[in-house]
């Protein structure tokens, strides 16, 4: 069994892999709503959410409001919740964000899943009434998750960890460059202090010939101004200004261009895609848990 997928009972998948990979499986259901939960997994977590949403739905039903009908489209790309007539997408739950899915063992209509919201990063529990096919929908989501995880590995997911290590090395090089620049500034400060000390200790009235100042390595420090002044004018006009150093290619302390893990070859990914891969890896690593449990604990719950 795939380590990213777990279920308590070994059950046969409901559909062919092609049906979920190239198309989607549609289901009709009533949408009781969604509510925030504290944990990404747990029978008690979804049980409390189901009771909360059922209670809220009973209140709305007593006020004359009907339970909205929705269409679920399940594929390896996620679980879409649509308005049946207009096909407007109300929610799009990506599979790597779904961590828990359960159906009611006693009431075959009710099923629920927990999904991490893409904007708020909060865990939301979605609850549905599915006309006695809750277990089939739960298994379909489980099969789609399993296929999506396999496809993720085949399409480069195995390289995500390596890319993370490369990015860490790049960060280390940047830190070394910063440290190197700080050391250069300290050396310059020490040289300035040394010059001040030499001037203050020179005998009064003595004149020392002016010579280019050198650093601790007896090298004449480069000066952009002195370099420009040494360039002769042509026809009474000044030569074109020297481009700013900020426009030059930034190099590391070894004199080489910094390695960019996102632009080192055609097989690599830009940062936005890389962050998406990292997110998918974390989601699939958490895995999806399927459970059959009991949601209807009192007479009130049995009347949806």
CSV table of C-alpha atoms in Angstrom, one decimal, residues 1 27 34 40 47 50-51 72 92 101 103 112-113 115 164 187 189 193 218 231 242-244 257 280 285 296:
chain,number,residue,atom,x,y,z
A,1,UNK,CA,0.0,0.0,0.0
A,27,UNK,CA,-21.9,12.6,-8.2
A,34,UNK,CA,-18.5,23.6,5.7
A,40,UNK,CA,-6.5,17.8,9.8
A,47,UNK,CA,-18.2,14.0,14.1
A,50,UNK,CA,-21.3,17.0,11.2
A,51,UNK,CA,-23.4,17.6,14.3
A,72,UNK,CA,-19.2,16.7,-7.2
A,92,UNK,CA,-12.2,23.4,-5.7
A,101,UNK,CA,-12.4,11.4,4.5
A,103,UNK,CA,-18.7,8.1,5.6
A,112,UNK,CA,-17.4,14.3,4.9
A,113,UNK,CA,-13.9,15.3,4.2
A,115,UNK,CA,-9.5,20.0,3.3
A,164,UNK,CA,15.5,21.9,-1.3
A,187,UNK,CA,39.6,46.0,7.0
A,189,UNK,CA,37.9,50.9,8.8
A,193,UNK,CA,42.3,54.4,11.7
A,218,UNK,CA,50.3,47.1,-0.5
A,231,UNK,CA,40.9,59.2,-19.0
A,242,UNK,CA,31.3,54.4,-16.5
A,243,UNK,CA,28.3,52.1,-15.9
A,244,UNK,CA,27.3,51.6,-12.3
A,257,UNK,CA,28.0,33.7,-10.7
A,280,UNK,CA,2.1,19.1,-2.8
A,285,UNK,CA,3.4,13.1,2.8
A,296,UNK,CA,-25.9,9.9,13.8
